[in-house]
mmCIF file of C-alpha atoms and ligand atoms in Angstrom:
data_model
loop_
_atom_site.group_PDB
_atom_site.id
_atom_site.type_symbol
_atom_site.label_atom_id
_atom_site.label_comp_id
_atom_site.label_asym_id
_atom_site.label_seq_id
_atom_site.Cartn_x
_atom_site.Cartn_y
_atom_site.Cartn_z
ATOM 1 C CA MET O 1 4.937 9.295 11.275
ATOM 2 C CA THR O 2 6.098 10.351 15.078
ATOM 3 C CA ASP O 3 5.458 13.798 14.509
ATOM 4 C CA GLU O 4 2.878 14.749 12.719
ATOM 5 C CA PRO O 5 4.122 18.580 11.232
ATOM 6 C CA ASN O 6 1.484 19.719 9.385
ATOM 7 C CA PRO O 7 -2.413 21.251 10.375
ATOM 8 C CA LYS O 8 -4.291 20.078 7.377
ATOM 9 C CA MET O 9 -2.189 16.494 8.430
ATOM 10 C CA GLU O 10 -3.547 16.535 11.723
ATOM 11 C CA LYS O 11 -7.059 17.330 10.464
ATOM 12 C CA LEU O 12 -7.035 14.375 8.103
ATOM 13 C CA ALA O 13 -5.689 11.819 11.016
ATOM 14 C CA ARG O 14 -8.615 13.006 13.500
ATOM 15 C CA THR O 15 -11.436 12.880 10.670
ATOM 16 C CA LYS O 16 -10.193 9.569 9.813
ATOM 17 C CA GLU O 17 -10.301 8.356 13.576
ATOM 18 C CA GLN O 18 -13.312 9.322 13.982
ATOM 19 C CA TRP O 19 -14.612 7.522 10.972
ATOM 20 C CA ALA O 20 -12.742 4.516 12.598
ATOM 21 C CA ARG O 21 -14.742 4.894 15.924
ATOM 22 C CA ASP O 22 -18.094 5.453 13.830
ATOM 23 C CA GLY O 23 -17.541 2.386 11.390
ATOM 24 C CA ARG O 24 -18.198 4.960 8.696
ATOM 25 C CA ALA O 25 -19.130 3.181 5.409
ATOM 26 C CA LEU O 26 -19.824 -0.316 7.032
ATOM 27 C CA THR O 27 -22.780 -2.417 5.650
ATOM 28 C CA GLY O 28 -22.150 -5.315 7.362
ATOM 29 C CA VAL O 29 -22.283 -7.624 3.927
ATOM 30 C CA SER O 30 -19.507 -9.741 2.645
ATOM 31 C CA ALA O 31 -19.234 -9.990 -1.054
ATOM 32 C CA ASP O 32 -17.706 -12.612 -3.060
ATOM 33 C CA PRO O 33 -14.794 -11.070 -5.257
ATOM 34 C CA ALA O 34 -15.637 -14.326 -7.629
ATOM 35 C CA LYS O 35 -19.220 -13.225 -7.889
ATOM 36 C CA VAL O 36 -19.123 -9.352 -7.644
ATOM 37 C CA ARG O 37 -16.308 -6.889 -8.639
ATOM 38 C CA LEU O 38 -17.173 -3.827 -6.601
ATOM 39 C CA PRO O 39 -16.684 -4.735 -2.818
ATOM 40 C CA PRO O 40 -19.582 -3.444 -0.099
ATOM 41 C CA GLY O 41 -19.720 -0.349 0.836
ATOM 42 C CA GLN O 42 -17.511 0.804 -2.487
ATOM 43 C CA ARG O 43 -18.632 3.096 -5.174
ATOM 44 C CA LEU O 44 -16.810 3.559 -8.604
ATOM 45 C CA THR O 45 -15.026 6.287 -9.839
ATOM 46 C CA LYS O 46 -13.382 7.447 -13.014
ATOM 47 C CA ASP O 47 -10.545 9.742 -11.913
ATOM 48 C CA PHE O 48 -7.584 9.187 -9.176
ATOM 49 C CA PRO O 49 -8.212 10.723 -6.186
ATOM 50 C CA VAL O 50 -4.839 11.537 -4.301
ATOM 51 C CA LEU O 51 -4.667 10.336 -0.677
ATOM 52 C CA ASP O 52 -1.943 10.820 1.303
ATOM 53 C CA LEU O 53 -0.635 12.494 4.465
ATOM 54 C CA GLY O 54 -0.064 15.706 2.787
ATOM 55 C CA VAL O 55 3.777 15.375 2.569
ATOM 56 C CA GLN O 56 4.517 14.115 -1.151
ATOM 57 C CA PRO O 57 8.670 13.875 -1.446
ATOM 58 C CA ASN O 58 9.779 15.016 -4.441
ATOM 59 C CA LEU O 59 12.191 11.936 -5.140
ATOM 60 C CA ALA O 60 14.764 11.977 -8.494
ATOM 61 C CA GLN O 61 15.027 8.206 -9.221
ATOM 62 C CA ALA O 62 18.788 9.166 -8.418
ATOM 63 C CA ASP O 63 17.636 9.506 -5.017
ATOM 64 C CA TRP O 64 15.952 6.518 -4.301
ATOM 65 C CA THR O 65 17.108 3.441 -2.757
ATOM 66 C CA LEU O 66 14.747 0.689 -2.032
ATOM 67 C CA THR O 67 16.070 -1.409 1.326
ATOM 68 C CA VAL O 68 14.955 -5.198 2.351
ATOM 69 C CA ALA O 69 15.776 -5.366 5.980
ATOM 70 C CA GLY O 70 14.533 -8.076 8.948
ATOM 71 C CA GLN O 71 14.064 -11.338 8.835
ATOM 72 C CA VAL O 72 15.790 -12.314 5.721
ATOM 73 C CA GLY O 73 18.376 -14.144 4.889
ATOM 74 C CA HIS O 74 19.404 -11.894 1.824
ATOM 75 C CA PRO O 75 19.133 -8.332 2.770
ATOM 76 C CA LEU O 76 18.820 -5.925 -0.464
ATOM 77 C CA LYS O 77 19.197 -2.494 -1.328
ATOM 78 C CA TRP O 78 18.443 -1.657 -4.257
ATOM 79 C CA THR O 79 19.469 1.490 -6.534
ATOM 80 C CA TRP O 80 16.776 2.652 -9.282
ATOM 81 C CA ALA O 81 19.303 1.139 -11.567
ATOM 82 C CA ASP O 82 19.449 -2.438 -9.431
ATOM 83 C CA PHE O 83 15.011 -2.219 -9.630
ATOM 84 C CA MET O 84 15.014 -1.837 -13.469
ATOM 85 C CA ALA O 85 17.350 -4.771 -13.713
ATOM 86 C CA GLN O 86 15.112 -7.057 -11.920
ATOM 87 C CA PRO O 87 12.562 -8.809 -14.293
ATOM 88 C CA GLN O 88 9.650 -6.518 -14.985
ATOM 89 C CA VAL O 89 5.914 -7.252 -15.504
ATOM 90 C CA THR O 90 2.774 -5.527 -16.065
ATOM 91 C CA LEU O 91 -0.704 -6.373 -14.350
ATOM 92 C CA THR O 92 -4.135 -4.833 -14.469
ATOM 93 C CA ASN O 93 -6.288 -4.560 -11.231
ATOM 94 C CA ASP O 94 -8.834 -2.924 -9.174
ATOM 95 C CA ILE O 95 -8.196 -0.686 -6.253
ATOM 96 C CA HIS O 96 -10.334 0.255 -3.394
ATOM 97 C CA CYS O 97 -9.866 2.849 -0.824
ATOM 98 C CA VAL O 98 -10.990 2.510 2.940
ATOM 99 C CA THR O 99 -12.538 6.186 2.001
ATOM 100 C CA THR O 100 -15.373 4.161 -0.400
ATOM 101 C CA TRP O 101 -13.760 4.926 -4.113
ATOM 102 C CA SER O 102 -12.370 2.005 -6.153
ATOM 103 C CA ARG O 103 -11.344 2.473 -9.437
ATOM 104 C CA TYR O 104 -10.982 -0.107 -12.211
ATOM 105 C CA ASP O 105 -8.375 -1.401 -14.415
ATOM 106 C CA ASN O 106 -5.016 0.043 -13.435
ATOM 107 C CA ALA O 107 -2.713 -1.186 -15.984
ATOM 108 C CA TRP O 108 1.116 -1.209 -13.040
ATOM 109 C CA SER O 109 4.268 -2.117 -14.104
ATOM 110 C CA GLY O 110 7.619 -2.499 -12.123
ATOM 111 C CA VAL O 111 8.783 -5.912 -10.280
ATOM 112 C CA SER O 112 6.779 -8.577 -8.582
ATOM 113 C CA MET O 113 6.965 -9.047 -5.009
ATOM 114 C CA ARG O 114 7.504 -12.755 -5.791
ATOM 115 C CA HIS O 115 10.284 -11.699 -7.486
ATOM 116 C CA LEU O 116 11.657 -9.667 -4.712
ATOM 117 C CA LEU O 117 10.352 -12.620 -2.064
ATOM 118 C CA GLU O 118 12.801 -14.842 -3.924
ATOM 119 C CA MET O 119 16.078 -12.515 -3.809
ATOM 120 C CA ALA O 120 15.393 -11.669 -0.177
ATOM 121 C CA LYS O 121 14.191 -15.009 1.269
ATOM 122 C CA PRO O 122 12.687 -14.314 4.138
ATOM 123 C CA PHE O 123 13.011 -16.654 6.922
ATOM 124 C CA GLU O 124 10.625 -19.171 7.764
ATOM 125 C CA LYS O 125 9.850 -17.403 10.517
ATOM 126 C CA ALA O 126 8.867 -14.031 9.108
ATOM 127 C CA LYS O 127 5.121 -13.956 9.410
ATOM 128 C CA TYR O 128 4.627 -10.084 8.997
ATOM 129 C CA VAL O 129 5.885 -7.061 7.010
ATOM 130 C CA MET O 130 6.209 -3.235 7.588
ATOM 131 C CA LEU O 131 6.214 -0.686 4.798
ATOM 132 C CA ARG O 132 7.705 2.657 4.937
ATOM 133 C CA GLY O 133 7.384 5.560 2.406
ATOM 134 C CA TYR O 134 9.813 8.536 2.117
ATOM 135 C CA ASP O 135 6.990 10.721 3.661
ATOM 136 C CA GLY O 136 7.583 9.142 7.171
ATOM 137 C CA TYR O 137 3.875 6.828 6.437
ATOM 138 C CA SER O 138 4.018 3.229 7.371
ATOM 139 C CA THR O 139 1.713 -0.017 6.978
ATOM 140 C CA ASN O 140 1.733 -4.012 7.882
ATOM 141 C CA LEU O 141 0.563 -6.432 5.896
ATOM 142 C CA PRO O 142 0.966 -10.029 6.426
ATOM 143 C CA LEU O 143 3.250 -11.557 4.666
ATOM 144 C CA ALA O 144 1.333 -14.236 2.727
ATOM 145 C CA ASP O 145 -0.793 -10.566 1.371
ATOM 146 C CA ILE O 146 2.469 -10.023 -0.543
ATOM 147 C CA ASP O 147 3.166 -13.025 -1.686
ATOM 148 C CA ARG O 148 1.055 -13.525 -4.288
ATOM 149 C CA ASP O 149 1.011 -12.749 -8.401
ATOM 150 C CA ASP O 150 -0.936 -9.606 -8.419
ATOM 151 C CA VAL O 151 1.103 -7.996 -6.030
ATOM 152 C CA LEU O 152 4.061 -5.599 -7.394
ATOM 153 C CA ILE O 153 6.201 -2.132 -7.226
ATOM 154 C CA ALA O 154 5.164 -0.394 -9.632
ATOM 155 C CA HIS O 155 6.978 2.864 -11.326
ATOM 156 C CA THR O 156 4.213 3.069 -14.273
ATOM 157 C CA TRP O 157 0.712 3.410 -14.336
ATOM 158 C CA GLN O 158 -1.263 3.364 -17.718
ATOM 159 C CA ASN O 159 1.977 3.031 -19.425
ATOM 160 C CA ALA O 160 3.221 6.494 -17.850
ATOM 161 C CA PRO O 161 5.415 7.235 -15.236
ATOM 162 C CA LEU O 162 4.366 7.032 -11.946
ATOM 163 C CA ALA O 163 3.199 10.938 -11.004
ATOM 164 C CA ARG O 164 5.117 12.180 -7.901
ATOM 165 C CA GLU O 165 1.459 12.693 -5.860
ATOM 166 C CA HIS O 166 0.743 8.917 -6.895
ATOM 167 C CA GLY O 167 3.975 7.635 -5.046
ATOM 168 C CA GLY O 168 6.518 8.149 -7.950
ATOM 169 C CA PRO O 169 8.957 7.182 -8.756
ATOM 170 C CA ALA O 170 7.621 3.590 -7.231
ATOM 171 C CA ARG O 171 5.002 2.492 -5.040
ATOM 172 C CA LEU O 172 3.809 -0.817 -3.626
ATOM 173 C CA VAL O 173 0.577 -2.326 -5.207
ATOM 174 C CA VAL O 174 -1.591 -4.935 -2.975
ATOM 175 C CA PRO O 175 -4.899 -4.732 -4.717
ATOM 176 C CA HIS O 176 -6.917 -7.356 -3.011
ATOM 177 C CA LEU O 177 -6.456 -5.395 0.147
ATOM 178 C CA TYR O 178 -7.426 -2.013 0.936
ATOM 179 C CA PHE O 179 -5.071 1.242 -0.967
ATOM 180 C CA TRP O 180 -3.942 2.263 2.145
ATOM 181 C CA LYS O 181 -1.699 -0.740 2.428
ATOM 182 C CA SER O 182 -0.419 0.493 -0.842
ATOM 183 C CA ALA O 183 2.523 2.139 0.703
ATOM 184 C CA LYS O 184 3.523 5.311 -1.791
ATOM 185 C CA TRP O 185 7.516 6.294 -2.248
ATOM 186 C CA LEU O 186 8.516 3.498 -1.365
ATOM 187 C CA ARG O 187 11.446 3.184 0.745
ATOM 188 C CA HIS O 188 11.569 0.101 3.454
ATOM 189 C CA ILE O 189 10.597 -2.989 4.167
ATOM 190 C CA THR O 190 10.888 -5.075 7.154
ATOM 191 C CA PHE O 191 10.523 -8.720 7.798
ATOM 192 C CA MET O 192 9.020 -9.650 11.058
ATOM 193 C CA GLU O 193 8.102 -12.419 13.094
ATOM 194 C CA LYS O 194 5.419 -10.542 15.205
ATOM 195 C CA ASP O 195 2.841 -8.080 13.570
ATOM 196 C CA GLN O 196 3.105 -4.346 14.213
ATOM 197 C CA PRO O 197 0.750 -1.287 13.301
ATOM 198 C CA GLY O 198 1.621 1.240 10.795
ATOM 199 C CA TYR O 199 0.297 4.306 10.744
ATOM 200 C CA TRP O 200 -3.451 3.892 9.945
ATOM 201 C CA GLU O 201 -3.624 0.793 11.822
ATOM 202 C CA ALA O 202 -2.241 2.578 15.034
ATOM 203 C CA ARG O 203 -5.326 4.653 14.379
ATOM 204 C CA GLY O 204 -8.269 2.648 14.361
ATOM 205 C CA TYR O 205 -7.748 0.934 11.136
ATOM 206 C CA HIS O 206 -7.865 -2.977 10.250
ATOM 207 C CA MET O 207 -4.360 -5.429 10.604
ATOM 208 C CA ARG O 208 -5.307 -6.627 7.321
ATOM 209 C CA GLY O 209 -7.834 -4.756 5.242
ATOM 210 C CA ASP O 210 -9.740 -7.223 3.467
ATOM 211 C CA PRO O 211 -12.768 -5.010 1.713
ATOM 212 C CA TRP O 212 -14.510 -8.206 0.553
ATOM 213 C CA THR O 213 -15.247 -8.795 4.448
ATOM 214 C CA GLU O 214 -15.431 -5.016 4.965
ATOM 215 C CA GLU O 215 -11.945 -5.220 7.275
ATOM 216 C CA ARG O 216 -12.083 -1.184 7.378
ATOM 217 C CA TYR O 217 -11.530 -0.649 11.083
ATOM 218 C CA ASP O 218 -9.703 -2.754 13.740
HETATM 219 N N1 MTE G 1 3.795 6.794 1.595
HETATM 220 C C1 MTE G 1 2.617 6.811 1.867
HETATM 221 N N2 MTE G 1 1.685 5.732 1.393
HETATM 222 C C2 MTE G 1 0.038 6.168 1.195
HETATM 223 C C3 MTE G 1 -0.384 6.804 1.842
HETATM 224 C C4 MTE G 1 0.486 7.974 2.642
HETATM 225 O O1 MTE G 1 0.147 8.747 3.021
HETATM 226 N N3 MTE G 1 1.680 7.546 2.234
HETATM 227 N N4 MTE G 1 -1.766 6.674 1.654
HETATM 228 C C5 MTE G 1 -2.079 5.730 1.783
HETATM 229 C C6 MTE G 1 -3.857 5.848 1.549
HETATM 230 S S1 MTE G 1 -4.719 5.979 2.782
HETATM 231 C C7 MTE G 1 -3.930 5.389 0.107
HETATM 232 S S2 MTE G 1 -5.779 5.032 -0.107
HETATM 233 C C8 MTE G 1 -3.600 5.376 -1.030
HETATM 234 C C9 MTE G 1 -4.092 6.864 -2.143
HETATM 235 O O2 MTE G 1 -2.806 6.232 -2.967
HETATM 236 P P1 MTE G 1 -3.397 7.621 -4.651
HETATM 237 O O3 MTE G 1 -3.237 9.166 -3.258
HETATM 238 O O4 MTE G 1 -2.438 7.063 -5.483
HETATM 239 O O5 MTE G 1 -4.602 7.225 -4.997
HETATM 240 O O6 MTE G 1 -1.752 5.389 -0.949
HETATM 241 C C10 MTE G 1 -1.809 4.962 0.221
HETATM 242 N N5 MTE G 1 -0.355 4.870 0.355
HETATM 243 MO MO1 MO G 2 -7.019 5.277 1.851
#
């Protein structure tokens, strides 16, 4: 977000920038996801914490659209009906937040990112994406990190419609990276030749964010 409308959000941003400067929660150890389920420096939680900038858009499905633009052969703008008419998948995965909580076995349903890539046909030169939410949040990722079987745009969590506070009506889920990459209230995907920082990436957080090698900070 370019402007920071509320003091709570301002305080959160300052706190998390300080964590980045301090290298909070860094263990200096890497782990192999094939051998260890919990990434280094993480602790397991059974509840589902809510983390965002304090602005939770109240979006009806009828008001939701997803725009796919930038370096693609077929730019898209999906309405809710278009989105629901795409092939649907259900995937179960673990999520890991940079603030050190992890949550196992989340069942998500929605449209796989590989399907969206087939529809949008990114150009060869497109190597990065920027995701934007209806709250003004943004986060960047290498294209290779969304071109995976486990990445989806989810409208359902644990067999129920995704709650507003968790990004409903639809959010991105990129389970192999820290959860700040999984944009809630997903509005826009831009394909880019060059990488650009999103909201947290411009505030000291890592451009990629692999929890197994603790890519917490820049
Ligand atoms: N649109 C949007 N997406 C967002 C955020 C946000 O502030 N706005 N916060 C990110 C962060 S820091 C985390 S940890 C996860 C939290 O998702 P949850 O609230 O469902 O646990 O959402 C990510 N996606
Ligand atoms: Mo986060």
